[in-house]
Amino acid sequence: MKLIPLPAFQDNYLWVLHDGQRALVVDPGDAQPVLAYLQGEGLQLDTILVTHHHPDHIGGVDALRDATGAKVYGPARETIPEPSTRLCEGDAITVLGLRFDVFDVPGHTSGYIAYYCPEVGGRPLLFCGDTLFSGGCGRLFEGTPAQMLASLDKLAALPGSTLVCCTHEYTLSNLKFARAAEPDNLKLINYQRRCEELRERNLPTLPSTIEQERDINPFLRTRLAAVMQAAKHHDAATPPDDVAVFAAVRKWKNEFK
Ligand SMILES: [Zn+2]
């Protein structure tokens, strides 16, 4: 199996997984780069997985379905291009012979789902779109901080070796904020250096891993004393409870330059 991030728009990745003959694509906001890749590699598109309804995640679904006849899976509680098979937590699907478990992870949008494959090429794999980024998390457009914290807790509890395939190359700007939230985290400092080197060579910083994110991502670390103190330092009114600290860190990031 080969896992490829196809660049699209400014900073999106359209993840393709294929076995040399058949492929799946996640959140194709644009059909063109996917069709070009399929043609170049001689692949048949089997399946389209959709995490949520934002245009940069569904814009290419109809064109790809029309061109290839691919099956479309998406969230049960959101509006995406039909026909699709609607999924929610507890569902499992088999794509290219691989099992994918579906998780409800509301927060960025209210009906958001993520796709988790327990084993591909010897390790687990997560397609999480705009919920978990490397060094960050999605903005709360529809959900509450409590929902997003619970969603991120669910993803952070996956095996550490899980490959984290997110939809945007936001890593360097996320890490700039992470350094402000946790200036003394040595793993974070080292990771930032490695990611800067990758971007200088125009290479993706993704996929990340769950273990990496647990070590450096402030949104998975809001219960740690250092992050709680930083949140309180930024906004002295932050009460000492998990959701309030998470909400304060998310708000701080929104304002961070
Ligand atoms: Zn989105």
CSV table of C-alpha atoms and ligand atoms in Angstrom, one decimal:
chain,number,residue,atom,x,y,z
A,1,MET,CA,0.0,0.0,0.0
A,2,LYS,CA,1.2,3.5,-0.9
A,3,LEU,CA,0.2,6.6,1.0
A,4,ILE,CA,0.5,9.9,-0.9
A,5,PRO,CA,-0.4,13.5,0.1
A,6,LEU,CA,-1.4,15.3,-3.1
A,7,PRO,CA,-1.1,19.1,-2.7
A,8,ALA,CA,-4.1,21.2,-3.6
A,9,PHE,CA,-5.2,24.8,-3.2
A,10,GLN,CA,-2.9,26.8,-0.9
A,11,ASP,CA,-2.0,24.3,1.7
A,12,ASN,CA,-4.4,21.3,1.5
A,13,TYR,CA,-3.4,17.7,1.1
A,14,LEU,CA,-5.7,15.2,-0.6
A,15,TRP,CA,-4.6,11.9,0.8
A,16,VAL,CA,-4.5,8.9,-1.6
A,17,LEU,CA,-3.9,5.3,-0.5
A,18,HIS,CA,-3.5,2.7,-3.2
A,19,ASP,CA,-2.4,-0.9,-3.8
A,20,GLY,CA,-0.9,-0.3,-7.3
A,21,GLN,CA,-4.3,-0.9,-9.0
A,22,ARG,CA,-7.1,0.6,-6.9
A,23,ALA,CA,-7.1,3.8,-4.8
A,24,LEU,CA,-9.0,5.6,-2.2
A,25,VAL,CA,-8.9,9.4,-1.7
A,26,VAL,CA,-9.9,11.4,1.3
A,27,ASP,CA,-11.7,14.8,1.2
A,28,PRO,CA,-11.1,15.6,-2.5
A,29,GLY,CA,-11.7,19.4,-2.5
A,30,ASP,CA,-10.5,19.4,-6.1
A,31,ALA,CA,-10.9,16.6,-8.6
A,32,GLN,CA,-8.1,17.7,-11.0
A,33,PRO,CA,-5.0,16.7,-9.0
A,34,VAL,CA,-6.6,13.4,-8.1
A,35,LEU,CA,-7.5,12.6,-11.7
A,36,ALA,CA,-4.0,13.6,-12.9
A,37,TYR,CA,-2.4,11.3,-10.3
A,38,LEU,CA,-4.7,8.4,-11.0
A,39,GLN,CA,-3.9,8.7,-14.7
A,40,GLY,CA,-0.2,9.0,-14.2
A,41,GLU,CA,0.0,5.9,-12.0
A,42,GLY,CA,-2.6,3.9,-13.9
A,43,LEU,CA,-5.0,3.6,-10.9
A,44,GLN,CA,-8.7,3.0,-10.6
A,45,LEU,CA,-10.4,5.2,-8.0
A,46,ASP,CA,-12.5,2.8,-5.8
A,47,THR,CA,-13.6,4.9,-2.9
A,48,ILE,CA,-13.9,8.5,-1.7
A,49,LEU,CA,-13.9,9.1,2.1
A,50,VAL,CA,-15.3,12.5,3.3
A,51,THR,CA,-14.8,13.8,6.9
A,52,HIS,CA,-17.0,16.9,6.8
A,53,HIS,CA,-18.9,19.3,4.6
A,54,HIS,CA,-16.5,22.2,4.0
A,55,PRO,CA,-16.1,23.1,0.3
A,56,ASP,CA,-12.3,22.4,0.3
A,57,HIS,CA,-13.1,18.8,1.3
A,58,ILE,CA,-16.0,18.0,-1.0
A,59,GLY,CA,-15.5,20.3,-4.0
A,60,GLY,CA,-14.2,17.5,-6.3
A,61,VAL,CA,-16.5,14.7,-5.1
A,62,ASP,CA,-19.1,14.9,-7.9
A,63,ALA,CA,-16.5,15.2,-10.7
A,64,LEU,CA,-14.6,12.2,-9.3
A,65,ARG,CA,-17.6,10.1,-8.9
A,66,ASP,CA,-18.8,10.9,-12.5
A,67,ALA,CA,-15.3,10.2,-13.9
A,68,THR,CA,-14.6,7.0,-12.0
A,69,GLY,CA,-17.8,5.5,-10.5
A,70,ALA,CA,-16.1,5.6,-7.1
A,71,LYS,CA,-18.2,4.9,-4.0
A,72,VAL,CA,-18.6,7.8,-1.6
A,73,TYR,CA,-18.7,7.5,2.2
A,74,GLY,CA,-19.4,10.6,4.4
A,75,PRO,CA,-20.8,11.8,7.8
A,76,ALA,CA,-24.4,10.8,8.5
A,77,ARG,CA,-25.2,14.2,10.1
A,78,GLU,CA,-23.9,16.5,7.4
A,79,THR,CA,-24.8,17.5,3.9
A,80,ILE,CA,-22.4,16.2,1.3
A,81,PRO,CA,-22.8,15.5,-2.4
A,82,GLU,CA,-25.2,12.6,-2.9
A,83,PRO,CA,-25.4,9.6,-3.4
A,84,SER,CA,-23.2,8.7,-0.4
A,85,THR,CA,-23.2,6.0,2.3
A,86,ARG,CA,-23.7,7.8,5.6
A,87,LEU,CA,-21.6,6.8,8.5
A,88,CYS,CA,-21.3,7.5,12.2
A,89,GLU,CA,-19.4,6.1,15.3
A,90,GLY,CA,-19.6,2.4,15.6
A,91,ASP,CA,-19.7,1.8,11.8
A,92,ALA,CA,-16.9,0.0,10.1
A,93,ILE,CA,-16.3,-0.2,6.3
A,94,THR,CA,-13.9,-2.3,4.2
A,95,VAL,CA,-12.0,-0.4,1.5
A,96,LEU,CA,-9.3,-1.9,-0.7
A,97,GLY,CA,-9.4,-4.9,1.7
A,98,LEU,CA,-8.7,-2.7,4.7
A,99,ARG,CA,-11.0,-2.2,7.7
A,100,PHE,CA,-11.8,1.4,8.6
A,101,ASP,CA,-13.5,2.2,11.9
A,102,VAL,CA,-15.6,5.4,12.0
A,103,PHE,CA,-15.3,7.8,15.0
A,104,ASP,CA,-17.6,10.8,15.7
A,105,VAL,CA,-15.3,13.7,16.4
A,106,PRO,CA,-17.5,16.8,16.5
A,107,GLY,CA,-15.9,20.3,17.1
A,108,HIS,CA,-14.7,21.7,13.8
A,109,THR,CA,-18.1,20.9,12.5
A,110,SER,CA,-21.0,19.3,14.4
A,111,GLY,CA,-21.3,16.0,12.4
A,112,TYR,CA,-17.6,15.4,11.8
A,113,ILE,CA,-16.3,11.9,11.4
A,114,ALA,CA,-12.7,10.4,11.2
A,115,TYR,CA,-11.6,7.1,9.7
A,116,TYR,CA,-9.2,4.8,11.5
A,117,CYS,CA,-7.6,1.7,10.0
A,118,PRO,CA,-6.1,-0.5,12.7
A,119,GLU,CA,-3.4,-1.9,10.4
A,120,VAL,CA,-2.0,-1.0,7.0
A,121,GLY,CA,1.6,-1.9,6.2
A,122,GLY,CA,2.2,-2.9,9.9
A,123,ARG,CA,0.8,0.2,11.6
A,124,PRO,CA,-2.5,2.0,12.3
A,125,LEU,CA,-3.6,4.9,10.1
A,126,LEU,CA,-5.9,7.8,10.9
A,127,PHE,CA,-7.6,10.2,8.4
A,128,CYS,CA,-8.7,13.1,10.6
A,129,GLY,CA,-9.1,16.0,8.1
A,130,ASP,CA,-9.4,19.3,10.0
A,131,THR,CA,-9.8,17.9,13.6
A,132,LEU,CA,-6.3,17.1,14.6
A,133,PHE,CA,-3.4,19.0,12.9
A,134,SER,CA,0.3,18.5,13.6
A,135,GLY,CA,0.9,20.9,16.5
A,136,GLY,CA,-2.7,22.1,16.4
A,137,CYS,CA,-6.4,21.4,16.0
A,138,GLY,CA,-9.2,22.7,13.8
A,139,ARG,CA,-11.1,25.9,14.6
A,140,LEU,CA,-14.4,25.4,16.4
A,141,PHE,CA,-16.9,26.6,13.7
A,142,GLU,CA,-19.9,24.6,14.8
A,143,GLY,CA,-19.0,22.6,18.0
A,144,THR,CA,-18.2,23.5,21.6
A,145,PRO,CA,-14.8,23.4,23.3
A,146,ALA,CA,-16.1,20.4,25.4
A,147,GLN,CA,-17.0,18.5,22.2
A,148,MET,CA,-13.6,19.2,20.6
A,149,LEU,CA,-11.7,18.3,23.8
A,150,ALA,CA,-13.6,14.9,23.9
A,151,SER,CA,-12.9,14.4,20.2
A,152,LEU,CA,-9.2,15.0,20.6
A,153,ASP,CA,-9.0,12.8,23.7
A,154,LYS,CA,-10.5,10.0,21.6
A,155,LEU,CA,-7.8,10.4,18.9
A,156,ALA,CA,-5.0,10.9,21.4
A,157,ALA,CA,-5.9,7.5,23.0
A,158,LEU,CA,-5.1,5.7,19.7
A,159,PRO,CA,-1.9,3.7,19.5
A,160,GLY,CA,1.2,5.9,19.5
A,161,SER,CA,2.5,4.5,16.2
A,162,THR,CA,-0.8,5.6,14.4
A,163,LEU,CA,0.0,7.7,11.3
A,164,VAL,CA,-1.9,10.9,11.5
A,165,CYS,CA,-3.0,12.1,8.0
A,166,CYS,CA,-4.4,15.6,8.3
A,167,THR,CA,-5.6,17.9,5.5
A,168,HIS,CA,-3.5,21.0,5.9
A,169,GLU,CA,0.1,21.9,5.9
A,170,TYR,CA,-0.3,24.2,9.0
A,171,THR,CA,2.5,22.6,11.0
A,172,LEU,CA,5.1,25.5,11.1
A,173,SER,CA,2.5,28.1,12.1
A,174,ASN,CA,1.0,25.7,14.6
A,175,LEU,CA,4.4,25.1,16.1
A,176,LYS,CA,5.1,28.8,16.5
A,177,PHE,CA,2.1,29.0,18.7
A,178,ALA,CA,3.0,25.7,20.5
A,179,ARG,CA,6.3,27.3,21.4
A,180,ALA,CA,4.5,30.2,23.0
A,181,ALA,CA,2.3,27.9,25.0
A,182,GLU,CA,5.1,25.6,26.0
A,183,PRO,CA,8.5,27.3,25.6
A,184,ASP,CA,10.5,24.7,27.6
A,185,ASN,CA,9.3,21.6,25.7
A,186,LEU,CA,12.6,20.1,24.3
A,187,LYS,CA,10.7,17.6,22.0
A,188,LEU,CA,8.8,20.5,20.6
A,189,ILE,CA,11.9,22.5,19.9
A,190,ASN,CA,13.5,19.5,18.1
A,191,TYR,CA,10.4,18.8,16.2
A,192,GLN,CA,10.1,22.4,15.0
A,193,ARG,CA,13.7,22.2,13.7
A,194,ARG,CA,12.9,19.0,11.8
A,195,CYS,CA,9.7,20.5,10.3
A,196,GLU,CA,11.5,23.7,9.2
A,197,GLU,CA,14.1,21.6,7.4
A,198,LEU,CA,11.4,19.6,5.6
A,199,ARG,CA,9.6,22.8,4.5
A,200,GLU,CA,12.8,24.4,3.3
A,201,ARG,CA,13.1,21.4,0.9
A,202,ASN,CA,9.4,21.8,0.1
A,203,LEU,CA,8.5,18.4,1.6
A,204,PRO,CA,5.3,17.7,3.7
A,205,THR,CA,5.6,17.6,7.5
A,206,LEU,CA,2.9,15.0,7.4
A,207,PRO,CA,1.9,12.3,8.2
A,208,SER,CA,2.6,12.8,11.9
A,209,THR,CA,2.0,10.2,14.6
A,210,ILE,CA,-0.2,10.1,17.6
A,211,GLU,CA,2.9,9.7,19.8
A,212,GLN,CA,4.5,12.8,18.2
A,213,GLU,CA,1.3,14.8,18.8
A,214,ARG,CA,1.0,13.7,22.4
A,215,ASP,CA,4.6,15.1,22.9
A,216,ILE,CA,4.2,18.4,21.2
A,217,ASN,CA,0.6,19.4,20.4
A,218,PRO,CA,-0.6,21.9,23.0
A,219,PHE,CA,-4.2,21.0,22.3
A,220,LEU,CA,-3.5,17.4,23.5
A,221,ARG,CA,-1.6,18.8,26.5
A,222,THR,CA,-4.0,21.2,28.1
A,223,ARG,CA,-4.1,19.2,31.3
A,224,LEU,CA,-0.4,19.6,31.9
A,225,ALA,CA,0.8,22.2,34.4
A,226,ALA,CA,3.0,24.1,31.9
A,227,VAL,CA,0.1,24.6,29.4
A,228,MET,CA,-2.4,25.4,32.1
A,229,GLN,CA,-0.1,28.0,33.5
A,230,ALA,CA,0.6,29.5,30.1
A,231,ALA,CA,-3.2,29.7,29.5
A,232,LYS,CA,-3.7,31.4,32.9
A,233,HIS,CA,-0.8,33.8,32.2
A,234,HIS,CA,-2.4,34.8,28.8
A,235,ASP,CA,-5.9,35.1,30.3
A,236,ALA,CA,-5.9,35.4,34.1
A,237,ALA,CA,-9.7,34.7,34.2
A,238,THR,CA,-9.2,31.1,33.0
A,239,PRO,CA,-10.7,28.8,35.6
A,240,PRO,CA,-8.8,25.6,36.5
A,241,ASP,CA,-11.0,23.1,34.7
A,242,ASP,CA,-10.1,21.0,31.6
A,243,VAL,CA,-12.7,22.5,29.2
A,244,ALA,CA,-12.0,26.1,30.3
A,245,VAL,CA,-8.3,25.7,29.8
A,246,PHE,CA,-8.8,24.0,26.4
A,247,ALA,CA,-11.2,26.8,25.4
A,248,ALA,CA,-8.7,29.5,26.5
A,249,VAL,CA,-5.8,27.9,24.6
A,250,ARG,CA,-8.0,27.6,21.4
A,251,LYS,CA,-9.0,31.3,21.8
A,252,TRP,CA,-5.4,32.4,22.4
A,253,LYS,CA,-4.4,30.5,19.2
A,254,ASN,CA,-7.1,32.3,17.2
A,255,GLU,CA,-5.6,35.6,18.2
A,256,PHE,CA,-2.0,34.6,18.0
A,257,LYS,CA,0.2,36.3,15.4
B,1,ZN,ZN,-12.9,22.2,7.5
